[in-house]
Short mmCIF file of C-alpha atoms and ligand atoms in Angstrom, two decimals:
data_model
loop_
_atom_site.label_atom_id
_atom_site.label_comp_id
_atom_site.label_asym_id
_atom_site.label_seq_id
_atom_site.Cartn_x
_atom_site.Cartn_y
_atom_site.Cartn_z
CA MET A 83 4.47 -30.24 9.69
CA LYS A 84 1.69 -28.16 7.92
CA LYS A 85 1.23 -24.55 8.72
CA VAL A 86 -1.97 -22.66 9.32
CA SER A 87 -1.74 -18.73 8.74
CA VAL A 88 -4.69 -16.54 10.15
CA ILE A 89 -5.22 -13.34 8.81
CA VAL A 90 -7.16 -10.76 11.07
CA PRO A 91 -7.71 -7.31 9.78
CA MET A 92 -7.96 -4.64 12.43
CA TYR A 93 -9.60 -1.06 12.39
CA TYR A 94 -10.19 0.45 15.64
CA GLU A 95 -10.41 -2.96 17.31
CA GLU A 96 -8.88 -2.15 21.02
CA GLU A 97 -11.86 -3.49 22.63
CA VAL A 98 -11.62 -6.83 20.90
CA ALA A 99 -8.05 -7.30 20.07
CA GLU A 100 -6.91 -9.09 23.17
CA GLU A 101 -10.09 -11.29 23.41
CA CYS A 102 -9.67 -12.09 19.68
CA TYR A 103 -5.76 -13.21 20.04
CA LYS A 104 -6.50 -15.41 22.99
CA ARG A 105 -9.39 -17.16 21.21
CA LEU A 106 -7.09 -17.83 18.24
CA LYS A 107 -4.45 -18.82 20.26
CA LYS A 108 -6.45 -21.38 22.48
CA VAL A 109 -7.94 -22.94 19.05
CA LEU A 110 -4.29 -22.95 17.41
CA GLU A 111 -2.45 -24.32 20.21
CA GLY A 112 -5.19 -27.01 20.59
CA LEU A 113 -4.02 -27.99 16.94
CA SER A 114 -0.22 -27.97 17.61
CA GLU A 115 0.28 -31.69 17.31
CA LYS A 116 -0.55 -31.48 13.58
CA TYR A 117 -0.04 -27.97 12.52
CA LEU A 118 2.54 -25.04 13.21
CA TYR A 119 0.74 -21.74 13.20
CA GLU A 120 0.97 -18.14 12.60
CA ILE A 121 -1.46 -15.33 13.07
CA ILE A 122 -0.99 -11.82 10.95
CA PHE A 123 -2.66 -9.08 12.56
CA ILE A 124 -2.94 -5.95 10.15
CA ASN A 125 -3.50 -2.59 11.94
CA ASP A 126 -5.57 -0.74 9.04
CA GLY A 127 -4.45 2.72 10.07
CA SER A 128 -6.15 2.54 13.58
CA LYS A 129 -5.26 5.68 16.09
CA ASP A 130 -6.47 3.74 19.02
CA LYS A 131 -4.46 1.47 21.27
CA THR A 132 -4.98 -1.35 18.71
CA LEU A 133 -1.25 -1.10 17.51
CA ASN A 134 0.23 -1.07 21.23
CA ILE A 135 -1.98 -4.22 22.07
CA LEU A 136 -0.82 -6.04 19.06
CA GLU A 137 2.95 -4.79 19.66
CA ASN A 138 2.71 -6.60 23.26
CA ILE A 139 0.98 -9.72 21.86
CA ALA A 140 3.79 -9.97 19.19
CA GLN A 141 6.43 -9.36 21.85
CA ASP A 142 5.40 -12.49 23.67
CA ASN A 143 4.44 -15.01 20.96
CA LYS A 144 7.00 -15.26 17.77
CA ASN A 145 4.12 -16.74 15.67
CA VAL A 146 2.26 -13.35 15.74
CA LYS A 147 3.22 -11.04 12.99
CA VAL A 148 1.98 -7.65 12.67
CA ILE A 149 1.58 -5.24 9.89
CA SER A 150 0.58 -1.66 10.32
CA PHE A 151 -0.55 0.57 7.65
CA SER A 152 0.37 4.29 7.61
CA ARG A 153 -3.46 5.17 7.35
CA ASN A 154 -6.83 3.48 6.66
CA PHE A 155 -6.83 1.60 3.46
CA GLY A 156 -9.87 -0.39 4.09
CA HIS A 157 -10.80 -3.99 5.13
CA GLN A 158 -10.11 -5.48 1.49
CA CYS A 159 -6.67 -3.91 1.20
CA ALA A 160 -5.91 -5.03 4.72
CA VAL A 161 -6.52 -8.66 3.89
CA THR A 162 -4.63 -8.38 0.49
CA ALA A 163 -1.54 -7.24 2.45
CA GLY A 164 -2.07 -10.12 4.96
CA LEU A 165 -2.21 -12.62 1.86
CA LYS A 166 0.96 -11.20 0.59
CA TYR A 167 2.80 -11.98 3.87
CA ILE A 168 1.63 -15.58 4.73
CA THR A 169 4.08 -18.42 4.84
CA GLY A 170 1.50 -21.10 5.93
CA ASP A 171 -0.05 -24.03 3.60
CA ALA A 172 -3.77 -23.28 4.74
CA ILE A 173 -4.99 -19.70 5.07
CA VAL A 174 -7.84 -18.39 7.20
CA ILE A 175 -9.42 -15.16 6.99
CA ILE A 176 -11.36 -14.08 9.84
CA ASP A 177 -12.67 -10.65 10.97
CA ALA A 178 -11.39 -9.42 14.34
CA ASP A 179 -14.66 -9.01 16.17
CA LEU A 180 -15.33 -12.75 16.66
CA GLN A 181 -18.47 -12.70 14.62
CA ASP A 182 -17.14 -15.73 12.87
CA PRO A 183 -15.93 -17.74 15.70
CA PRO A 184 -12.29 -19.18 15.66
CA GLU A 185 -13.38 -22.60 17.19
CA LEU A 186 -14.76 -23.55 13.63
CA ILE A 187 -11.01 -23.46 12.20
CA PRO A 188 -10.37 -27.17 12.97
CA GLU A 189 -13.52 -28.48 11.24
CA MET A 190 -12.60 -26.30 8.30
CA LEU A 191 -8.99 -27.82 8.25
CA LYS A 192 -10.58 -31.49 7.96
CA LEU A 193 -12.45 -30.33 5.02
CA TRP A 194 -9.20 -28.95 3.71
CA GLU A 195 -7.15 -32.02 4.29
CA ASP A 196 -9.95 -33.97 2.34
CA GLY A 197 -8.62 -31.81 -0.75
CA ASN A 198 -11.10 -28.90 -0.88
CA GLU A 199 -9.19 -25.88 -1.56
CA VAL A 200 -11.55 -23.11 -1.00
CA ILE A 201 -13.83 -23.65 2.13
CA TYR A 202 -15.96 -20.36 2.36
CA GLY A 203 -18.07 -19.44 5.42
CA LYS A 204 -21.66 -19.48 4.63
CA ARG A 205 -24.04 -17.56 7.12
CA LYS A 206 -27.16 -19.66 8.53
CA SER A 207 -28.27 -16.75 10.40
CA ARG A 208 -26.91 -13.26 11.23
CA LYS A 209 -27.55 -12.33 14.83
CA GLY A 210 -27.42 -8.86 16.14
CA GLU A 211 -27.35 -7.00 12.58
CA SER A 212 -29.82 -4.23 11.98
CA LYS A 213 -32.69 -5.13 9.52
CA PHE A 214 -31.41 -2.52 7.36
CA LYS A 215 -27.81 -4.35 6.83
CA LEU A 216 -29.67 -7.55 6.45
CA LEU A 217 -31.98 -5.92 3.73
CA THR A 218 -29.11 -3.99 1.83
CA ALA A 219 -26.84 -7.16 2.05
CA SER A 220 -29.55 -9.10 0.28
CA MET A 221 -30.34 -6.49 -2.23
CA PHE A 222 -26.77 -6.36 -2.77
CA TYR A 223 -26.15 -10.08 -3.56
CA LYS A 224 -29.14 -10.16 -5.73
CA THR A 225 -27.96 -7.25 -7.73
CA LEU A 226 -24.56 -8.70 -7.87
CA ASN A 227 -25.49 -11.93 -9.12
CA ALA A 228 -28.13 -10.54 -11.77
CA LEU A 229 -25.11 -8.40 -13.30
CA SER A 230 -21.87 -10.36 -12.72
CA ASP A 231 -20.55 -12.87 -14.82
CA VAL A 232 -19.28 -15.19 -12.08
CA GLU A 233 -21.36 -16.73 -9.17
CA ILE A 234 -20.78 -15.16 -6.16
CA PRO A 235 -22.35 -17.27 -3.45
CA LYS A 236 -25.17 -15.39 -1.20
CA ASP A 237 -24.33 -14.84 2.58
CA THR A 238 -20.89 -15.38 1.99
CA GLY A 239 -18.49 -12.83 3.58
CA ASP A 240 -14.66 -12.99 3.89
CA PHE A 241 -14.56 -15.61 6.47
CA ARG A 242 -12.75 -18.57 4.63
CA LEU A 243 -10.11 -21.16 4.65
CA VAL A 244 -7.86 -21.51 1.32
CA ASP A 245 -5.02 -23.27 0.16
CA ARG A 246 -1.92 -21.75 -0.30
CA LYS A 247 -2.22 -22.43 -4.23
CA VAL A 248 -5.25 -20.13 -4.30
CA VAL A 249 -3.65 -17.42 -2.59
CA GLU A 250 -0.60 -17.54 -4.83
CA VAL A 251 -3.01 -16.97 -7.77
CA ILE A 252 -4.77 -14.29 -6.02
CA ASN A 253 -1.48 -12.52 -5.12
CA SER A 254 -0.50 -12.59 -8.85
CA LEU A 255 -3.50 -10.63 -9.81
CA PRO A 256 -2.28 -7.17 -10.74
CA GLU A 257 -5.81 -5.37 -10.32
CA HIS A 258 -6.61 -3.01 -7.68
CA ASN A 259 -9.72 -2.55 -5.59
CA LYS A 260 -9.99 -6.23 -5.20
CA PHE A 261 -13.05 -7.59 -3.99
CA LEU A 262 -11.90 -10.68 -2.46
CA ARG A 263 -14.78 -12.85 -2.06
CA GLY A 264 -15.58 -12.19 -5.89
CA LEU A 265 -11.93 -13.23 -6.85
CA PHE A 266 -11.99 -16.27 -4.78
CA SER A 267 -15.03 -17.28 -6.31
CA TRP A 268 -13.60 -16.55 -9.74
CA VAL A 269 -10.32 -18.26 -9.56
CA GLY A 270 -12.19 -21.81 -9.17
CA PHE A 271 -10.38 -24.63 -7.37
CA LYS A 272 -12.26 -26.88 -5.38
CA GLN A 273 -14.76 -24.88 -3.50
CA ILE A 274 -17.12 -26.01 -0.68
CA PRO A 275 -19.50 -23.86 1.46
CA PHE A 276 -19.12 -24.20 5.25
CA GLU A 277 -22.39 -23.26 7.00
CA TYR A 278 -22.38 -21.80 10.30
CA GLU A 279 -23.93 -19.25 12.68
CA ARG A 280 -22.83 -15.76 12.77
CA LYS A 281 -22.70 -14.21 15.99
CA GLU A 282 -22.75 -10.88 17.49
CA ARG A 283 -20.00 -8.38 17.50
CA VAL A 284 -18.12 -9.30 21.03
CA ALA A 285 -17.32 -5.45 21.49
CA GLY A 286 -17.11 -2.28 20.01
CA LYS A 287 -19.23 -1.05 16.83
CA THR A 288 -19.03 -2.13 12.88
CA LYS A 289 -16.51 -0.43 11.01
CA TYR A 290 -18.70 -0.70 8.03
CA PRO A 291 -20.53 2.57 7.60
CA LEU A 292 -23.10 2.92 4.65
CA SER A 293 -20.09 4.74 2.82
CA LYS A 294 -17.78 1.74 3.05
CA MET A 295 -20.54 -0.71 2.06
CA LEU A 296 -21.55 1.28 -0.93
CA LYS A 297 -17.63 1.49 -2.07
CA LEU A 298 -17.64 -2.53 -1.72
CA ALA A 299 -20.78 -2.89 -3.51
CA GLN A 300 -19.49 -0.84 -6.39
CA ASP A 301 -16.00 -2.56 -6.46
CA GLY A 302 -18.12 -5.86 -6.66
CA ILE A 303 -20.41 -4.91 -9.56
CA PHE A 304 -18.01 -2.69 -11.38
CA SER A 305 -14.92 -4.94 -11.25
CA PHE A 306 -17.06 -8.29 -12.28
CA SER A 307 -19.17 -7.25 -14.92
CA THR A 308 -19.44 -5.08 -17.79
CA LYS A 309 -23.34 -5.73 -18.08
CA PRO A 310 -24.07 -2.09 -16.97
CA LEU A 311 -22.23 -0.99 -20.10
CA ARG A 312 -24.56 -3.31 -22.19
CA ILE A 313 -27.80 -2.31 -20.23
CA VAL A 314 -27.27 1.42 -21.25
CA GLY A 315 -26.72 0.51 -24.84
CA THR A 316 -30.08 -1.37 -24.90
CA MET A 317 -31.63 1.65 -23.07
CA GLY A 318 -30.26 3.98 -25.70
CA ILE A 319 -31.66 1.96 -28.50
CA ILE A 320 -34.92 1.66 -27.07
CA SER A 321 -35.09 5.65 -26.31
CA ILE A 322 -33.90 6.44 -29.96
CA LEU A 323 -36.88 4.34 -31.10
CA ILE A 324 -38.99 6.05 -28.98
CA SER A 325 -37.92 9.33 -30.35
CA ILE A 326 -38.49 8.02 -34.20
CA ILE A 327 -42.04 6.74 -33.19
CA ILE A 328 -42.80 10.28 -31.71
CA LEU A 329 -41.22 11.90 -34.83
CA ILE A 330 -43.42 9.92 -37.34
CA TYR A 331 -46.60 10.57 -35.18
CA SER A 332 -46.02 14.28 -35.28
CA ILE A 333 -45.10 14.33 -38.86
CA LEU A 334 -48.58 12.19 -39.48
CA SER A 335 -50.60 14.47 -37.09
CA TYR A 336 -49.15 17.59 -39.10
CA ILE A 337 -50.35 16.26 -42.32
CA PHE A 338 -53.66 14.69 -41.37
CA ASN A 339 -54.33 17.48 -38.79
CA TRP A 340 -54.94 15.21 -35.99
CA ASN A 341 -53.86 17.48 -33.61
CA ASP A 342 -52.86 21.17 -32.68
CA LEU A 343 -49.17 21.60 -33.05
CA ALA A 344 -48.91 23.25 -29.90
CA SER A 345 -49.58 20.19 -27.88
CA GLY A 346 -46.24 18.83 -29.24
CA TRP A 347 -44.70 20.78 -26.38
CA THR A 348 -45.36 18.15 -23.57
CA SER A 349 -43.97 15.44 -25.78
CA MET A 350 -40.86 17.57 -26.75
CA MET A 351 -40.29 18.12 -23.10
CA VAL A 352 -40.69 14.46 -22.02
CA THR A 353 -38.41 13.39 -24.74
CA MET A 354 -35.72 15.84 -23.67
CA THR A 355 -35.78 15.18 -20.02
CA PHE A 356 -35.95 11.54 -20.72
CA LEU A 357 -32.98 11.71 -23.11
CA GLY A 358 -30.84 14.07 -20.66
CA GLY A 359 -31.43 11.52 -17.80
CA MET A 360 -30.20 8.71 -20.13
CA ILE A 361 -27.17 10.55 -21.06
CA LEU A 362 -26.51 11.29 -17.59
CA ILE A 363 -26.74 7.67 -16.52
CA SER A 364 -24.62 6.66 -19.62
CA LEU A 365 -21.77 8.96 -18.61
CA TRP A 366 -21.99 7.91 -15.03
CA MET A 367 -21.35 4.41 -15.89
CA ILE A 368 -18.68 5.07 -18.66
CA GLY A 369 -17.24 7.04 -16.04
CA GLU A 370 -16.96 4.42 -13.43
CA TYR A 371 -14.94 2.32 -16.10
CA VAL A 372 -12.86 5.01 -17.10
CA GLY A 373 -11.83 5.87 -13.30
CA ARG A 374 -10.94 2.19 -12.90
CA ILE A 375 -8.72 2.01 -15.93
CA TYR A 376 -7.12 5.47 -14.62
CA ASP A 377 -6.61 3.87 -11.28
CA GLU A 378 -4.68 0.84 -12.71
CA THR A 379 -2.93 2.69 -15.14
CA LYS A 380 -1.43 4.58 -12.45
CA ARG A 381 0.23 1.54 -10.63
CA ARG A 382 0.15 3.17 -7.21
CA PRO A 383 0.57 0.63 -4.35
CA GLU A 384 -2.54 -0.59 -2.65
CA TYR A 385 -1.20 0.05 0.79
CA ILE A 386 1.83 1.46 2.40
CA ILE A 387 3.28 -0.40 5.35
CA GLU A 388 4.59 1.74 7.93
CA LYS A 389 6.54 -1.10 10.01
CA THR A 390 6.20 -4.96 10.43
CA ILE A 391 7.21 -7.26 13.31
CA ASN A 392 8.51 -10.73 13.33
CA ILE A 393 8.48 -10.53 9.57
CA ASN A 394 11.80 -11.08 7.78
CA LYS A 395 12.21 -9.01 4.87
CA ASP A 396 13.56 -11.05 1.64
N1 UDP B 642 -11.66 -3.38 8.99
C1 UDP B 642 -10.65 -3.08 8.67
N2 UDP B 642 -10.85 -1.58 7.86
C2 UDP B 642 -11.58 -0.91 7.87
C3 UDP B 642 -12.89 -1.57 8.27
C4 UDP B 642 -13.08 -2.78 8.74
O1 UDP B 642 -9.52 -3.61 8.53
O2 UDP B 642 -11.66 0.14 7.06
C5 UDP B 642 -11.99 -4.62 9.71
C6 UDP B 642 -12.66 -4.62 10.99
O3 UDP B 642 -11.50 -4.49 12.11
C7 UDP B 642 -12.94 -6.21 11.23
C8 UDP B 642 -13.23 -6.57 9.81
O4 UDP B 642 -12.70 -5.59 9.08
O5 UDP B 642 -12.07 -6.93 11.77
C9 UDP B 642 -14.90 -6.58 9.32
O6 UDP B 642 -15.12 -5.22 9.76
P1 UDP B 642 -16.64 -5.04 10.74
O7 UDP B 642 -16.79 -6.25 11.70
O8 UDP B 642 -16.73 -3.82 11.32
O9 UDP B 642 -17.73 -5.37 9.44
P2 UDP B 642 -19.24 -5.93 9.64
O10 UDP B 642 -19.23 -7.28 10.27
O11 UDP B 642 -20.21 -4.96 10.44
O12 UDP B 642 -19.72 -6.17 8.22
MG1 MG B 643 -17.95 -7.54 11.81
#
């Protein structure tokens, strides 16, 4: 029999953990004629009752595995950890808050049986999300696709079903700061969108404050594109051309007495501040890449696991 693995990252999700498990269990046991299942919950350093609840669930049900981080490493790291521990043939990544309904898994499995290898959830509508979130999300995907070398489908989050093969490729990538939805698109294989209505959060608040969204956006842009560097280069050349033009103009105006030289003060100031700004922007962008090189060369683990439940060490 084939096996389905479901990965659920959790950060302060005590209000939804139980409900999330129940809904997943119902769906997965409904498939028991054809599939075995496992659910891997990752407690991403929550200090509330999330871990207690998960421990109790895992005690009752040996198909439930729990990975608990020593602190909060972030959503992407939590999913990355889950991907390392799966034993199934088809792998589902889903949020704990039930915004992406688990009831869709059987339909996605059908698409998988038809030979598709990445079935990615595409949101038709997003209920209960603020205008601000919708606007920033749309800006983010536009910028990302304009800059990046790989096409990253719009309105696509991390909710998806992927084949074991694809997960093994992702697991073999040594890079850190993984932007998973980008990588899943980048790896190729047979991809197919799966349209669905994104629901409201069942309970609790979003665990993605602006700071975490910005970090995700940065990972998306800087790890999938070197275009920012090229843009800076182009801007640099243009600003040098402008300064040459200003230089020629001021020499000519000195020779032909077009202007009182003191009036050049304005253009000097404009040029100086403009160039200063350019240099700062360039430094910042180069810094982004240098920071990433630094991070990769450190070879620090992406996460530290405090304990695991129902997982045999190999
Ligand atoms: N999450 C996590 N670590 C974090 C932030 C979020 O594991 O640092 C989990 C969270 O518990 C949820 C999923 O990632 O299962 C998506 O988070 P959320 O629903 O808050 O994001 P939103 O849907 O608002 O973008
Ligand atoms: Mg959510």
